[in-house]
Tab-separated table of C-alpha atoms in Angstrom:
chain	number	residue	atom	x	y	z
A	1	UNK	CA	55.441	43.143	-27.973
A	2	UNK	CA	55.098	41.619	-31.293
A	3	UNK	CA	55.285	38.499	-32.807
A	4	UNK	CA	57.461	39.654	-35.109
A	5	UNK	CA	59.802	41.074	-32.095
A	6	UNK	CA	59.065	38.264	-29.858
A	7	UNK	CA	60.889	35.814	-32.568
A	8	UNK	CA	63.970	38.085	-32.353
A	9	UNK	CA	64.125	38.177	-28.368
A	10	UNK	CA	63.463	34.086	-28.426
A	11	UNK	CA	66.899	33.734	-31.211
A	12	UNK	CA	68.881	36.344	-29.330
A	13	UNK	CA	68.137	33.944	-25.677
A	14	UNK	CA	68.653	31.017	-27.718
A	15	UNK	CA	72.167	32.238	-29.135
A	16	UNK	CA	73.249	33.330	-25.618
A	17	UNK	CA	72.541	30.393	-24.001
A	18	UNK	CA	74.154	29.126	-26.487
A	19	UNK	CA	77.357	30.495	-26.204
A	20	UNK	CA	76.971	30.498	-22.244
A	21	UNK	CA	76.806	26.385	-22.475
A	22	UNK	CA	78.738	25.588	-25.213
A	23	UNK	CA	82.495	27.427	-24.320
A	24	UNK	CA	82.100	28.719	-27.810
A	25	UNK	CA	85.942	29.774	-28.913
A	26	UNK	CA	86.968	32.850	-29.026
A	27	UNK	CA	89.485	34.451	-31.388
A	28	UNK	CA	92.766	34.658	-29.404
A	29	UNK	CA	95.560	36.904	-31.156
A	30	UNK	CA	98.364	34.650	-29.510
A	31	UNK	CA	95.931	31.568	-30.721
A	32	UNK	CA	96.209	33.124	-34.340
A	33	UNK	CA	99.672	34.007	-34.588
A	34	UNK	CA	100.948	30.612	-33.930
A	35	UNK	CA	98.375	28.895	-36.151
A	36	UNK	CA	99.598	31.008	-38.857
A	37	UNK	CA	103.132	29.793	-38.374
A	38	UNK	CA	102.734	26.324	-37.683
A	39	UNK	CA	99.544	25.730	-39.347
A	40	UNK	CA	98.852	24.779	-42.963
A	41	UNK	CA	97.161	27.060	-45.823
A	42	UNK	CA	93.901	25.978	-47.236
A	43	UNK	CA	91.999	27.852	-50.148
A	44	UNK	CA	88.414	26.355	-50.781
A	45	UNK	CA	85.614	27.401	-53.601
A	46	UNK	CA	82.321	26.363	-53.084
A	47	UNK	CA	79.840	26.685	-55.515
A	48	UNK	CA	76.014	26.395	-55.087
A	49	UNK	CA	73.930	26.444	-58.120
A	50	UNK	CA	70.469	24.933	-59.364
A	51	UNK	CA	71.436	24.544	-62.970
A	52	UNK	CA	74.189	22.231	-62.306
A	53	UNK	CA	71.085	19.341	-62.025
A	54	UNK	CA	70.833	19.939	-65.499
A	55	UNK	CA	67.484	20.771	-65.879
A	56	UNK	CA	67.484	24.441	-67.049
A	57	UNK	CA	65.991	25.851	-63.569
A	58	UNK	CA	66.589	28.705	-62.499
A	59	UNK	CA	64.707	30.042	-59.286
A	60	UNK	CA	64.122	30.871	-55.416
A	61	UNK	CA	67.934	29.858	-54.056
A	62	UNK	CA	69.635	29.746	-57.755
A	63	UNK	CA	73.572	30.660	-56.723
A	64	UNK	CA	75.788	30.459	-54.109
A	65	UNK	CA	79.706	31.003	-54.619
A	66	UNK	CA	81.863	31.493	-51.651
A	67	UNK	CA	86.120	31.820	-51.846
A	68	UNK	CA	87.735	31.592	-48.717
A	69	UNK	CA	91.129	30.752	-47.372
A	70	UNK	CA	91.899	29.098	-43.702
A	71	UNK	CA	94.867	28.478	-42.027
A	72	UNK	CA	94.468	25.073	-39.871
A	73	UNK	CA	96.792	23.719	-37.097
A	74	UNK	CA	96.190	20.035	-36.740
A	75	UNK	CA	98.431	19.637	-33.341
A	76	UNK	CA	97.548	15.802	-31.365
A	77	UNK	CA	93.935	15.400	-30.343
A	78	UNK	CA	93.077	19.138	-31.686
A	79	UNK	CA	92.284	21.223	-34.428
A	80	UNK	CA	92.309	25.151	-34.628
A	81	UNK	CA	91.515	26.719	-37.766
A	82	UNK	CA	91.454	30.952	-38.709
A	83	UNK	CA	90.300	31.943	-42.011
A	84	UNK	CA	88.145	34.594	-43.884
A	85	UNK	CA	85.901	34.208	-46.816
A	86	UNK	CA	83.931	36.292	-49.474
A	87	UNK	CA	81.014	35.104	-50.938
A	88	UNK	CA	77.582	36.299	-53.206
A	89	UNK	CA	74.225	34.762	-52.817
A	90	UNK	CA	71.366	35.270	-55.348
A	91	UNK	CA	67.733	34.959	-54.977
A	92	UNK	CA	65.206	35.055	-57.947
A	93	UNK	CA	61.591	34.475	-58.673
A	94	UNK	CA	60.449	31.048	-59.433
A	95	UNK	CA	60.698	31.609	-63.217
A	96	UNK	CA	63.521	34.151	-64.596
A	97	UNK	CA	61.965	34.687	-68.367
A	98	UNK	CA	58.835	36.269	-66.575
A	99	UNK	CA	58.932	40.408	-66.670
A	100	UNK	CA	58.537	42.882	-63.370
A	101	UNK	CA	55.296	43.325	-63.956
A	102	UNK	CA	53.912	39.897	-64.486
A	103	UNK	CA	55.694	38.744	-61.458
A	104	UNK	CA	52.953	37.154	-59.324
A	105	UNK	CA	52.559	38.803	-55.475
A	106	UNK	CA	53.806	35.822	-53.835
A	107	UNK	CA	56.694	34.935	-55.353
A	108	UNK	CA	60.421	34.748	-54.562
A	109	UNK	CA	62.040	38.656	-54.491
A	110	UNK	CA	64.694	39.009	-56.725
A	111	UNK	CA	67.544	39.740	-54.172
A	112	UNK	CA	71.732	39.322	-54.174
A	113	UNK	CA	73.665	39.443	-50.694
A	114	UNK	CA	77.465	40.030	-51.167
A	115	UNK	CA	79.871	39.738	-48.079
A	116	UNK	CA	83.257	38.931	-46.460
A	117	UNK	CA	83.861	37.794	-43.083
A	118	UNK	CA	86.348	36.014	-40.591
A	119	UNK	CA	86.110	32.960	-38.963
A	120	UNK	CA	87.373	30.862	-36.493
A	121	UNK	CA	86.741	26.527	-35.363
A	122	UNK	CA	87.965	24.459	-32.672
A	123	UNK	CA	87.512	20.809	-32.821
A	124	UNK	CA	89.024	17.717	-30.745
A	125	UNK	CA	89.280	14.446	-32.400
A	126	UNK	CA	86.050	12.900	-30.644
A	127	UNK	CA	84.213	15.293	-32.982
A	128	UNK	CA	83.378	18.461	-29.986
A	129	UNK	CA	84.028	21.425	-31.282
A	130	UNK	CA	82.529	25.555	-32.203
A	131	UNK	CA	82.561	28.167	-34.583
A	132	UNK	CA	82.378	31.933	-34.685
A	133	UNK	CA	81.769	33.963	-37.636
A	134	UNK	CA	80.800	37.964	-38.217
A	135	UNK	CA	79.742	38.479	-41.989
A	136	UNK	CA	79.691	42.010	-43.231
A	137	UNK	CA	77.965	42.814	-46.434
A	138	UNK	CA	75.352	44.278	-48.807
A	139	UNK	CA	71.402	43.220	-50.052
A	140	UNK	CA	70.106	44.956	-53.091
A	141	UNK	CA	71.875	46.519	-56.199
A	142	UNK	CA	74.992	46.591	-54.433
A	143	UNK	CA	75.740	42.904	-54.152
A	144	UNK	CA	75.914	42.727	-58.422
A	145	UNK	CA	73.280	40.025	-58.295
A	146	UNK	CA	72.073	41.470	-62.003
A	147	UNK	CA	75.356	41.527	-63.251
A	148	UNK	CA	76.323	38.495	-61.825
A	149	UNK	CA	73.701	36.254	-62.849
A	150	UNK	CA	73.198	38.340	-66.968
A	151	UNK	CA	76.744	37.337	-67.425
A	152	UNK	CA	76.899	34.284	-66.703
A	153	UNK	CA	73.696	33.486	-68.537
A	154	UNK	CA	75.385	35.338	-71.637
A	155	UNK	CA	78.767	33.211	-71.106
A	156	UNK	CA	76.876	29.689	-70.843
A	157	UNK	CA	74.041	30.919	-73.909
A	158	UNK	CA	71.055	30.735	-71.685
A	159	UNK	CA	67.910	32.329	-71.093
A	160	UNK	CA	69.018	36.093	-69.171
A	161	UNK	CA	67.101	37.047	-66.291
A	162	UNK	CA	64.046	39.610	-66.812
A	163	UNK	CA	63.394	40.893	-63.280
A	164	UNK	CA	66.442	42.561	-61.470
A	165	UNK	CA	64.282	45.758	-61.530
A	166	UNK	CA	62.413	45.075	-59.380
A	167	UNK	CA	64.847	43.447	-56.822
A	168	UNK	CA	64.800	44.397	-52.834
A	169	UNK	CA	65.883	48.009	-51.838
A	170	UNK	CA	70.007	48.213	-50.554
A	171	UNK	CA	70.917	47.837	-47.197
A	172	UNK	CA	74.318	46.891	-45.565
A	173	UNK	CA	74.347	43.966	-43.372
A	174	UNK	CA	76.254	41.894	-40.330
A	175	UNK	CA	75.816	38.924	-39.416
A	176	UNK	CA	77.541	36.704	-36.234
A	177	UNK	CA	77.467	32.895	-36.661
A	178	UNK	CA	77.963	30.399	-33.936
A	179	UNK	CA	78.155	26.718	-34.113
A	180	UNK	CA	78.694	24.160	-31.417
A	181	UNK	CA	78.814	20.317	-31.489
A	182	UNK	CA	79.174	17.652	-28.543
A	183	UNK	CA	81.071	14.524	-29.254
A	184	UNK	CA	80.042	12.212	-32.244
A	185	UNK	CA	78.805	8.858	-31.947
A	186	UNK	CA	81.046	6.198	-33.797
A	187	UNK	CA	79.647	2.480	-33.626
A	188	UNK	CA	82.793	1.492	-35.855
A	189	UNK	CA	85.440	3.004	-37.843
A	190	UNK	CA	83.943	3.641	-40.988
A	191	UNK	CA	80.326	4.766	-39.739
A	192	UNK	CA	79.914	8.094	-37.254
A	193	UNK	CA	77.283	10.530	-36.463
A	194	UNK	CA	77.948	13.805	-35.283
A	195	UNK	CA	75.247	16.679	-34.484
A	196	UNK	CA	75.491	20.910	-34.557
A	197	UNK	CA	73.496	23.598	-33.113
A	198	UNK	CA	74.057	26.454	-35.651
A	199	UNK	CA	72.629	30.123	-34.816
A	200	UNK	CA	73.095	33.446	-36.749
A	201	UNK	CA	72.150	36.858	-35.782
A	202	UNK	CA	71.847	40.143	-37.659
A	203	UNK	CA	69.893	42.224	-39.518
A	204	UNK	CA	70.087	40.014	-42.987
A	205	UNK	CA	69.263	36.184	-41.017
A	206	UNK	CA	68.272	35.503	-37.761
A	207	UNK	CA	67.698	32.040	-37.534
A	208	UNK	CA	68.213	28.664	-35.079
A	209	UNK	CA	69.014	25.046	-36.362
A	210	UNK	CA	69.720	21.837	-35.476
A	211	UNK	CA	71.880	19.454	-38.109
A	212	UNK	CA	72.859	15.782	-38.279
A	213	UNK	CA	75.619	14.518	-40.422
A	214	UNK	CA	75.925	10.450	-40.857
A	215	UNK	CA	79.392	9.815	-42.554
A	216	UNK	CA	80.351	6.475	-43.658
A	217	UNK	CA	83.502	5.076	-45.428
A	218	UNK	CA	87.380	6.180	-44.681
A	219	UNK	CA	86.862	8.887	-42.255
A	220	UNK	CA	89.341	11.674	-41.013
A	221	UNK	CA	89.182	12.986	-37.047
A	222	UNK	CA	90.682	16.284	-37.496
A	223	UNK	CA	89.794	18.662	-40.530
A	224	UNK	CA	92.479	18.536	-43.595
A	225	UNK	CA	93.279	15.017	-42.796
A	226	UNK	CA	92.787	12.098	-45.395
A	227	UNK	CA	89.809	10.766	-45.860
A	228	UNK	CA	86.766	9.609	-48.382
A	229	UNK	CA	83.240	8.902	-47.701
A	230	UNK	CA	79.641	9.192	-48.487
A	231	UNK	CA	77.279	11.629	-46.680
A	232	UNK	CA	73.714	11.863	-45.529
A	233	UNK	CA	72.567	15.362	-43.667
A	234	UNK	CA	69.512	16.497	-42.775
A	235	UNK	CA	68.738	20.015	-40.729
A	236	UNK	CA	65.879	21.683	-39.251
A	237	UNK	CA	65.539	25.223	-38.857
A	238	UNK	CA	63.862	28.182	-37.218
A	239	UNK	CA	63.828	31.288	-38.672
A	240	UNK	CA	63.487	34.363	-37.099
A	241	UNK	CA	64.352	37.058	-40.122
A	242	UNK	CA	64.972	36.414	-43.650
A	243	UNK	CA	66.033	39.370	-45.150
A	244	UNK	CA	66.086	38.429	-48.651
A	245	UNK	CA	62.193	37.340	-48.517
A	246	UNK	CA	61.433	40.431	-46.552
A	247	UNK	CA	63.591	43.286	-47.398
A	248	UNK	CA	66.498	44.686	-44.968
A	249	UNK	CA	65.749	44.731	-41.411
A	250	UNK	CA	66.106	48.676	-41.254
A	251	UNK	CA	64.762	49.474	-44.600
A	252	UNK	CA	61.211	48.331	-44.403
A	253	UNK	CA	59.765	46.840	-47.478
A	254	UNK	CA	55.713	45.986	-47.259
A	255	UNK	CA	55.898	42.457	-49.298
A	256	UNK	CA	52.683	40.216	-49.749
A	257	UNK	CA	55.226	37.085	-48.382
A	258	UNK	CA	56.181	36.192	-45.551
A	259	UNK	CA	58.963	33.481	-44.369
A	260	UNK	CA	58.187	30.039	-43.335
A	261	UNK	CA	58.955	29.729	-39.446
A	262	UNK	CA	60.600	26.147	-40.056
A	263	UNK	CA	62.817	25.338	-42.871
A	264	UNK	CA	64.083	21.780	-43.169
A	265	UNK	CA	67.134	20.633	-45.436
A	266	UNK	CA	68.689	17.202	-46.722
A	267	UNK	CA	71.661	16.822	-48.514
A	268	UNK	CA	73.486	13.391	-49.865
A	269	UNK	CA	77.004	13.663	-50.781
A	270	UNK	CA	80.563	12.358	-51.342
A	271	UNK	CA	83.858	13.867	-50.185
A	272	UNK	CA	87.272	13.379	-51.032
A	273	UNK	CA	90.361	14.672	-49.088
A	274	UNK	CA	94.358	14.147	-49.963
A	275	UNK	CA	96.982	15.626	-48.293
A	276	UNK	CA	96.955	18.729	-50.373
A	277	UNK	CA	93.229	18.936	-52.589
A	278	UNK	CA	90.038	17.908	-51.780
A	279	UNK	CA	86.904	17.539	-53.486
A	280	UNK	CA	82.851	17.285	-52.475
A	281	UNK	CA	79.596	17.114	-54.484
A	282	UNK	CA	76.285	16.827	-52.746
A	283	UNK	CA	72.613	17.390	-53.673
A	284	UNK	CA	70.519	19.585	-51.593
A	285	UNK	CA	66.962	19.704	-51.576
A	286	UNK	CA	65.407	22.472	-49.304
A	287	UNK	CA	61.844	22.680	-48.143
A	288	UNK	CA	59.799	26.089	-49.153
A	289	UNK	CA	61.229	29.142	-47.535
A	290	UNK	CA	58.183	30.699	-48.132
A	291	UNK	CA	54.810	31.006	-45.995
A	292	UNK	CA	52.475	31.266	-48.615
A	293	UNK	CA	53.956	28.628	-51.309
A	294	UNK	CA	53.400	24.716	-50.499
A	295	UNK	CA	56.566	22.609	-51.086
A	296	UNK	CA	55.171	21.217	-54.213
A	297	UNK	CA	55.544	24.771	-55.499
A	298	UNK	CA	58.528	26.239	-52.931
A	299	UNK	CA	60.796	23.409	-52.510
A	300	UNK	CA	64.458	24.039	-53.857
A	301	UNK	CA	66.992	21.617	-55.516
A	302	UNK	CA	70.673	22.999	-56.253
A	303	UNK	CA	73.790	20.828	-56.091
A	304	UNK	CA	76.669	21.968	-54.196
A	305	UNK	CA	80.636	21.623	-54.916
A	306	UNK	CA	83.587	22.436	-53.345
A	307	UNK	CA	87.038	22.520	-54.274
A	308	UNK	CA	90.057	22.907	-51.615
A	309	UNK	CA	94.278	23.439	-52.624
A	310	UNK	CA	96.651	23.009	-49.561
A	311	UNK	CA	99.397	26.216	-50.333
């Protein structure tokens, strides 16, 4: 067996067990119906983008905008939440100005993955809780990465993006998400720490991770309850498949780059939650996703913001 195949089997254990260990909820029909009627109506944007530091970058990771709406029942010690979401993700090489074919071998595809899914958490108030999530989508010229990206360049007056040509072949995707946290640690009331094992599997990311979230300041229990603190979070990750460094799992592209095995992530934030809107900004900073680049020359900086409307 390959290595290559060996990876796969290892994530595909990992998220079993997973789910075997972790009571993992499932979507109940009964479960949704009355969260739809008793529940309350959340609509978030979130918005990931390297030129919001300001510094005219554009490259590797360079936009992330996901819409999605949830309906959330906050009933005594628990929270159950059903929602669905559409988002687009683009992927560039390290310098957009440069043409196709000065593109150097080892740099960052050009690549856009559009998709909509459902969703579904359960969390009690001493911070246990999972998620399940199937993503259905597109990579390549279908997810309107080009057009995307050209006119938004053309509405903001900068630079427009050279090498969508030569961006990775189409092929439609799924991907299942599971989460699962045990009970956070809270020395006092306005300091907790809580951890999550996150998995995805599917022929666009396969991956494994570990993340742990330090919150301090006025801090909420349930989701959609008021709060306001700062944030530190830092993840580790294994990666199994990375379809938008390789190409789509079932249309094989032979690429001079290969994925880094273990991707690590930080992120420092703030967060801001009324009864009805709520508000985050955060800086990310992610290590190189790529084998061959060093993270002097791979490393990726975007800031992140989300927006949420109670309805």
């Amino acid at each position: 067996m390959s290595s290559h195949w060996r990876r796969i089997c290892f994530l595909t254990l990992s998220i079993v067990c997973c789910n075997a260990h972790a009571q993992i909820a499932l979507p109940s029909w009964d479960e949704f119906l009355q969260v739809r009627a008793q529940g309350k109506s959340v609509v978030n944007l979130l918005i990931d983008n390297d030129s919001l530091l300001l510094n005219r970058d554009d490259g590797f990771y360079t936009s992330g905008v996901q819409l999605s709406q949830r309906e959330v029942l906050n009933s005594g010690q628990q929270s159950v939440t059903y929602g669905w979401r559409i988002g687009q993700d683009l992927y560039t090489a390290s310098d957009i100005n440069i043409p196709p074919a000065r593109l150097q071998p080892i740099d960052h595809p050009y690549a856009g993955w559009l998709y909509a899914g459902l969703f579904t958490e359960s969390i009690n108030a001493e911070g246990r809780g999972s998620r399940l999530g199937l993503d259905l989508g597109c990579l390549g010229p279908c997810a309107g990465g080009e057009w995307a990206q050209t006119a938004l360049h053309k509405l903001l007056r900068q630079p427009l993006p050279q090498g969508w040509s030569s961006q990775l072949h189409q092929e439609w995707g799924a991907v299942i998400s599971e989460e699962w946290s045990p009970e956070r640690w809270s020395p006092n009331r306005s300091t907790d720490v809580a951890s999550w094992v996150k998995a995805r599997f599917g022929n666009i990311f396969t991956d494994l991770g570990i993340e742990t979230t330090l919150r301090y300041g006025r801090l909420n229990a349930l989701p959609e309850q008021d709060a306001h603190y700062v944030f530190v979070r830092g993840q580790g990750k294994l990666v199994g498949y990375n379809a938008t460094l390789q190409g789509g799992f079932f249309n094989h592209q032979d690429l001079p780059i290969h994925p880094k095995r273990v991707v690590g992530e930080f992120e420092f934030g703030y967060q801001w939650r009324a009864s009805s809107y709520g508000f985050n900004a955060s800086f990310i900073r992610r290590t190189s996703e790529i084998k061959e680049l060093n993270n002097a020359l791979g490393a990726e900086n975007f800031v992140r913001l989300q927006f949420s409307v109670g309805l």
